[in-house]
Amino acid sequence: RLYLDTAFLASELGIGLYLADSGWDTDEGEYHKWMAGKTGDYTPPPSKFSNLPETFGIIRSEGNLGIDLWLQPFAVGRESMRYPATRDMHIHLPLRRYPTMGWGGLAYEPFALPLGNNLESVNLCPRVASTQTYLKDLFTEVATTYRPEGYWLDFIDGMSSYCVAPHTHSYPLFGEGLRRSLQAIKETILSHDPEAIVHFRARYANLNTKPFANIWQSGDSPGDFDQMRLNSIRLRPFSKGVVFASDQMFWPEGISEVQVSKYIMTSVMIGVPAFGPSLVYSPPETLQMLKAWLAFYRDH
């Protein structure tokens, strides 16, 4: 009900794409578990959504909005239904690590848990060819079940760039494995929707990953409209060929209309605007400002 009410209101304001952000795919509390939980299932709990594909269909047909779906495609927890198939693909980290090894990702509990003499990461190793097969199957499943117009791919920056797992690395370099994995995702998405959009967050939006996304999204900065502008400026030196979007801008409750207008204006003026306040609880004045600024954006 909250999804539908929010989507219909968003449509009235002039928003064109509805983001089902993290939370659509699992039970409450699962995100705190990471490796020890069910991350990676992408099965909406019936207590939240009795039929999420149907809900998305209503949002499309009656709200005239596209669906933007959040995923963290490399992450699979030990309690996930997918873990039996991925257990040999996970990144393993040594208990003792040194800066010369490279980027260690999030290598501490709950993102990585002990397994034998190593730590097992929640992330799959992109240097293993079977990871690409897994990603193709995952995105085929998501595309055919939910038919999203956009994909918001998260947590790629949480992966370690080195791995000491006993599996065989098909690619000697992390960069090569990551590019092949992102290429597998891209090809699968486009095979189902040639017009699909793919978001990358700032931390993994760079020259090496540029061919695999068409929207770069600045880092989030809730409570600081000026930081959102600065976050966007940081990305611009190598941004030609991709579309810019702000992160889903929202603001503290109880601030003045002037302050709210600055948040809205910032999101509109740095790229494709994106908003994340609770629209159904927003005062009429805020909704009027959102509608006016979105109309300005479309006109210009």
Short mmCIF file of C-alpha atoms in Angstrom, two decimals:
data_model
loop_
_atom_site.label_atom_id
_atom_site.label_comp_id
_atom_site.label_asym_id
_atom_site.label_seq_id
_atom_site.Cartn_x
_atom_site.Cartn_y
_atom_site.Cartn_z
CA ARG A 1 0.00 0.00 0.00
CA LEU A 2 2.85 2.37 0.85
CA TYR A 3 4.53 1.62 -2.49
CA LEU A 4 1.32 2.30 -4.42
CA ASP A 5 0.35 5.47 -2.54
CA THR A 6 3.88 6.86 -2.86
CA ALA A 7 4.13 5.97 -6.55
CA PHE A 8 0.82 7.59 -7.47
CA LEU A 9 1.76 10.76 -5.61
CA ALA A 10 5.21 10.76 -7.23
CA SER A 11 3.57 10.50 -10.64
CA GLU A 12 1.38 13.51 -9.90
CA LEU A 13 4.48 15.51 -9.00
CA GLY A 14 6.18 14.69 -12.32
CA ILE A 15 8.56 11.93 -11.25
CA GLY A 16 9.11 9.27 -13.92
CA LEU A 17 10.91 6.37 -12.25
CA TYR A 18 10.11 4.61 -8.97
CA LEU A 19 13.04 3.14 -7.06
CA ALA A 20 12.41 -0.02 -5.05
CA ASP A 21 15.45 0.49 -2.85
CA SER A 22 17.01 -1.99 -0.43
CA GLY A 23 14.30 -3.61 1.65
CA TRP A 24 12.03 -4.92 -1.09
CA ASP A 25 13.89 -8.20 -1.25
CA THR A 26 14.11 -9.59 2.29
CA ASP A 27 12.76 -9.64 5.82
CA GLU A 28 13.35 -6.80 8.24
CA GLY A 29 16.67 -7.12 10.08
CA GLU A 30 18.42 -9.21 7.43
CA TYR A 31 20.78 -6.41 6.39
CA HIS A 32 22.46 -6.44 9.77
CA LYS A 33 23.39 -10.11 9.31
CA TRP A 34 25.19 -9.94 5.95
CA MET A 35 27.27 -13.13 5.64
CA ALA A 36 25.27 -14.83 8.38
CA GLY A 37 21.93 -13.99 6.76
CA LYS A 38 19.82 -14.45 3.64
CA THR A 39 21.30 -11.67 1.54
CA GLY A 40 21.02 -12.57 -2.14
CA ASP A 41 17.65 -14.31 -2.09
CA TYR A 42 15.66 -11.50 -3.75
CA THR A 43 12.43 -13.03 -2.53
CA PRO A 44 10.07 -10.36 -1.14
CA PRO A 45 8.52 -11.48 2.17
CA PRO A 46 4.79 -12.16 1.82
CA SER A 47 4.13 -10.03 4.90
CA LYS A 48 5.30 -7.02 2.87
CA PHE A 49 4.36 -7.94 -0.69
CA SER A 50 1.83 -10.62 -1.54
CA ASN A 51 2.55 -10.12 -5.24
CA LEU A 52 5.31 -7.61 -6.00
CA PRO A 53 5.30 -8.15 -9.80
CA GLU A 54 1.59 -7.26 -9.75
CA THR A 55 2.31 -4.17 -7.63
CA PHE A 56 4.96 -3.07 -10.13
CA GLY A 57 2.46 -3.66 -12.94
CA ILE A 58 -0.07 -1.35 -11.28
CA ILE A 59 2.60 1.32 -10.76
CA ARG A 60 3.45 1.12 -14.47
CA SER A 61 -0.07 1.03 -15.87
CA GLU A 62 -1.93 3.31 -13.46
CA GLY A 63 0.93 5.49 -12.22
CA ASN A 64 2.78 5.68 -15.55
CA LEU A 65 6.10 5.15 -13.75
CA GLY A 66 9.02 2.95 -14.65
CA ILE A 67 10.50 0.61 -12.03
CA ASP A 68 14.07 1.00 -10.82
CA LEU A 69 15.17 -2.08 -8.87
CA TRP A 70 17.96 -2.19 -6.28
CA LEU A 71 20.31 -5.18 -6.17
CA GLN A 72 23.71 -5.99 -4.69
CA PRO A 73 24.50 -8.73 -7.20
CA PHE A 74 27.81 -10.06 -5.82
CA ALA A 75 26.58 -10.51 -2.22
CA VAL A 76 25.21 -13.88 -1.01
CA GLY A 77 24.76 -14.81 2.66
CA ARG A 78 25.18 -18.29 4.14
CA GLU A 79 21.45 -18.60 4.87
CA SER A 80 20.50 -17.65 1.31
CA MET A 81 18.83 -20.25 -0.85
CA ARG A 82 21.57 -19.46 -3.40
CA TYR A 83 24.49 -20.20 -1.08
CA PRO A 84 24.71 -23.96 -1.81
CA ALA A 85 25.42 -23.02 -5.43
CA THR A 86 27.81 -20.14 -4.61
CA ARG A 87 29.77 -21.47 -1.62
CA ASP A 88 32.80 -22.26 -3.80
CA MET A 89 32.74 -18.84 -5.50
CA HIS A 90 33.15 -16.52 -2.50
CA ILE A 91 36.17 -14.32 -1.93
CA HIS A 92 38.40 -15.59 0.88
CA LEU A 93 40.64 -13.26 2.83
CA PRO A 94 43.69 -14.09 4.95
CA LEU A 95 43.39 -13.45 8.67
CA ARG A 96 46.45 -11.19 8.47
CA ARG A 97 46.34 -8.55 5.76
CA TYR A 98 48.80 -5.92 4.58
CA PRO A 99 48.33 -2.69 2.59
CA THR A 100 50.43 -4.10 -0.27
CA MET A 101 47.72 -6.69 -0.96
CA GLY A 102 45.39 -4.02 -2.36
CA TRP A 103 41.86 -3.03 -1.47
CA GLY A 104 40.53 -5.38 1.20
CA GLY A 105 36.91 -4.40 0.87
CA LEU A 106 34.74 -4.86 3.95
CA ALA A 107 36.75 -7.64 5.55
CA TYR A 108 35.27 -7.72 9.02
CA GLU A 109 32.15 -9.12 10.67
CA PRO A 110 29.38 -9.32 9.60
CA PHE A 111 30.61 -8.85 6.01
CA ALA A 112 33.19 -11.64 6.35
CA LEU A 113 33.12 -14.61 8.75
CA PRO A 114 35.71 -17.26 9.67
CA LEU A 115 35.95 -20.34 7.47
CA GLY A 116 38.88 -22.66 8.13
CA ASN A 117 42.07 -20.61 8.20
CA ASN A 118 40.56 -17.71 6.26
CA LEU A 119 37.67 -15.28 6.30
CA GLU A 120 34.83 -15.94 3.87
CA SER A 121 33.46 -12.75 2.31
CA VAL A 122 29.79 -12.20 1.55
CA ASN A 123 30.89 -11.24 -1.98
CA LEU A 124 31.50 -13.61 -4.86
CA CYS A 125 34.92 -13.59 -6.50
CA PRO A 126 34.75 -12.00 -9.97
CA ARG A 127 37.92 -13.85 -11.03
CA VAL A 128 36.01 -17.15 -11.11
CA ALA A 129 34.24 -17.86 -14.40
CA SER A 130 31.30 -19.49 -12.63
CA THR A 131 30.53 -16.11 -11.03
CA GLN A 132 29.64 -14.77 -14.47
CA THR A 133 27.30 -17.71 -15.02
CA TYR A 134 25.66 -17.01 -11.66
CA LEU A 135 25.20 -13.33 -12.54
CA LYS A 136 23.63 -14.16 -15.90
CA ASP A 137 21.15 -16.50 -14.21
CA LEU A 138 20.36 -13.96 -11.47
CA PHE A 139 19.68 -11.10 -13.86
CA THR A 140 17.66 -13.31 -16.16
CA GLU A 141 15.50 -14.28 -13.18
CA VAL A 142 15.08 -10.66 -12.05
CA ALA A 143 14.38 -9.37 -15.57
CA THR A 144 11.73 -11.98 -16.33
CA THR A 145 10.05 -11.78 -12.91
CA TYR A 146 9.98 -8.02 -12.27
CA ARG A 147 10.72 -6.47 -15.70
CA PRO A 148 12.45 -3.37 -14.28
CA GLU A 149 13.23 -0.43 -16.51
CA GLY A 150 16.27 0.38 -14.38
CA TYR A 151 18.81 -1.41 -12.18
CA TRP A 152 20.39 0.27 -9.15
CA LEU A 153 23.53 -1.86 -8.56
CA ASP A 154 25.00 -1.44 -5.10
CA PHE A 155 27.90 -2.59 -2.90
CA ILE A 156 30.41 -3.22 -5.69
CA ASP A 157 32.89 -1.15 -3.68
CA GLY A 158 32.59 -3.65 -0.81
CA MET A 159 34.52 -6.36 -2.70
CA SER A 160 38.14 -7.14 -1.94
CA SER A 161 40.51 -6.87 -4.91
CA TYR A 162 42.45 -9.95 -3.76
CA CYS A 163 41.38 -13.46 -2.88
CA VAL A 164 43.10 -16.51 -1.32
CA ALA A 165 40.23 -18.99 -1.73
CA PRO A 166 41.05 -22.56 -2.78
CA HIS A 167 38.98 -22.18 -5.96
CA THR A 168 40.72 -21.78 -9.33
CA HIS A 169 40.95 -18.23 -10.62
CA SER A 170 40.01 -18.11 -14.29
CA TYR A 171 41.48 -14.60 -14.59
CA PRO A 172 44.81 -13.58 -13.04
CA LEU A 173 43.76 -9.99 -12.34
CA PHE A 174 40.85 -8.70 -10.29
CA GLY A 175 40.20 -5.95 -12.85
CA GLU A 176 39.79 -8.42 -15.69
CA GLY A 177 37.43 -10.57 -13.66
CA LEU A 178 35.35 -7.57 -12.59
CA ARG A 179 35.04 -6.30 -16.18
CA ARG A 180 33.95 -9.73 -17.38
CA SER A 181 31.40 -9.93 -14.56
CA LEU A 182 30.02 -6.46 -15.31
CA GLN A 183 29.90 -7.35 -19.01
CA ALA A 184 27.86 -10.45 -18.19
CA ILE A 185 25.42 -8.28 -16.23
CA LYS A 186 25.21 -5.70 -19.01
CA GLU A 187 24.60 -8.25 -21.77
CA THR A 188 21.91 -10.02 -19.77
CA ILE A 189 20.09 -6.80 -18.91
CA LEU A 190 20.16 -5.51 -22.48
CA SER A 191 19.02 -8.85 -23.89
CA HIS A 192 15.77 -8.35 -21.98
CA ASP A 193 15.47 -4.56 -22.36
CA PRO A 194 17.74 -2.67 -24.80
CA GLU A 195 16.60 0.63 -23.24
CA ALA A 196 17.34 -0.32 -19.62
CA ILE A 197 19.28 2.03 -17.38
CA VAL A 198 21.99 1.00 -14.93
CA HIS A 199 23.09 3.15 -11.97
CA PHE A 200 26.56 3.07 -10.43
CA ARG A 201 27.30 4.89 -7.20
CA ALA A 202 30.25 7.28 -7.10
CA ARG A 203 32.66 4.93 -5.30
CA TYR A 204 32.76 2.53 -8.26
CA ALA A 205 31.99 4.96 -11.08
CA ASN A 206 35.32 5.29 -12.90
CA LEU A 207 36.98 4.91 -16.28
CA ASN A 208 37.35 1.14 -15.94
CA THR A 209 33.67 0.52 -15.18
CA LYS A 210 32.29 3.27 -17.41
CA PRO A 211 31.15 0.98 -20.27
CA PHE A 212 28.81 -0.92 -17.94
CA ALA A 213 26.55 1.87 -16.63
CA ASN A 214 24.74 4.81 -18.18
CA ILE A 215 23.93 6.72 -14.98
CA TRP A 216 26.46 7.82 -12.39
CA GLN A 217 24.95 8.71 -9.06
CA SER A 218 26.64 10.94 -6.52
CA GLY A 219 27.21 9.69 -3.00
CA ASP A 220 24.39 10.30 -0.55
CA SER A 221 24.50 13.20 1.88
CA PRO A 222 21.27 13.31 3.91
CA GLY A 223 21.00 16.53 5.84
CA ASP A 224 23.54 18.45 3.74
CA PHE A 225 22.37 19.85 0.40
CA ASP A 226 25.72 21.49 -0.33
CA GLN A 227 27.63 18.22 0.12
CA MET A 228 25.46 16.67 -2.58
CA ARG A 229 26.61 19.40 -4.97
CA LEU A 230 30.25 18.83 -4.03
CA ASN A 231 29.86 15.05 -4.42
CA SER A 232 28.62 15.63 -7.97
CA ILE A 233 31.51 17.96 -8.84
CA ARG A 234 34.01 15.23 -7.87
CA LEU A 235 32.65 12.92 -10.57
CA ARG A 236 32.63 15.36 -13.46
CA PRO A 237 36.26 15.30 -14.67
CA PHE A 238 35.76 11.93 -16.42
CA SER A 239 32.01 11.88 -16.89
CA LYS A 240 31.54 12.43 -20.62
CA GLY A 241 29.13 9.88 -22.04
CA VAL A 242 27.17 9.08 -18.89
CA VAL A 243 24.16 10.77 -17.33
CA PHE A 244 24.47 12.33 -13.90
CA ALA A 245 21.92 11.84 -11.17
CA SER A 246 21.82 12.98 -7.59
CA ASP A 247 21.38 10.45 -4.88
CA GLN A 248 17.83 10.29 -3.52
CA MET A 249 17.82 13.66 -1.80
CA PHE A 250 15.87 14.02 1.40
CA TRP A 251 15.99 16.42 4.31
CA PRO A 252 15.40 16.68 8.05
CA GLU A 253 11.85 17.05 9.29
CA GLY A 254 10.75 20.39 10.63
CA ILE A 255 13.07 22.64 8.61
CA SER A 256 11.84 25.81 6.92
CA GLU A 257 10.39 26.00 3.42
CA VAL A 258 13.47 27.98 2.34
CA GLN A 259 15.76 25.18 3.46
CA VAL A 260 13.59 22.53 1.80
CA SER A 261 13.73 24.51 -1.43
CA LYS A 262 17.54 24.44 -1.32
CA TYR A 263 17.55 20.64 -1.09
CA ILE A 264 15.13 20.35 -3.99
CA MET A 265 17.01 22.91 -6.08
CA THR A 266 20.34 21.15 -5.48
CA SER A 267 18.99 17.82 -6.75
CA VAL A 268 17.52 19.44 -9.86
CA MET A 269 20.55 21.54 -10.75
CA ILE A 270 23.31 18.89 -10.52
CA GLY A 271 21.79 16.27 -12.83
CA VAL A 272 18.75 14.06 -13.13
CA PRO A 273 16.82 14.85 -9.94
CA ALA A 274 16.09 12.07 -7.47
CA PHE A 275 14.12 12.43 -4.26
CA GLY A 276 13.66 10.22 -1.23
CA PRO A 277 11.47 11.99 1.36
CA SER A 278 8.31 10.31 2.63
CA LEU A 279 6.00 11.90 0.09
CA VAL A 280 2.80 10.63 1.69
CA TYR A 281 3.72 12.49 4.90
CA SER A 282 5.14 15.63 3.30
CA PRO A 283 3.30 18.95 3.77
CA PRO A 284 1.45 20.43 0.77
CA GLU A 285 4.01 23.23 0.45
CA THR A 286 6.83 20.70 -0.06
CA LEU A 287 4.83 18.83 -2.68
CA GLN A 288 4.12 22.09 -4.51
CA MET A 289 7.81 22.97 -4.59
CA LEU A 290 8.73 19.49 -5.84
CA LYS A 291 6.17 19.70 -8.62
CA ALA A 292 7.30 23.18 -9.67
CA TRP A 293 10.99 22.29 -9.75
CA LEU A 294 10.38 19.04 -11.65
CA ALA A 295 8.36 21.00 -14.22
CA PHE A 296 11.28 23.43 -14.52
CA TYR A 297 13.65 20.50 -15.03
CA ARG A 298 11.52 18.98 -17.79
CA ASP A 299 11.10 22.34 -19.52
CA HIS A 300 14.83 23.14 -19.52
#
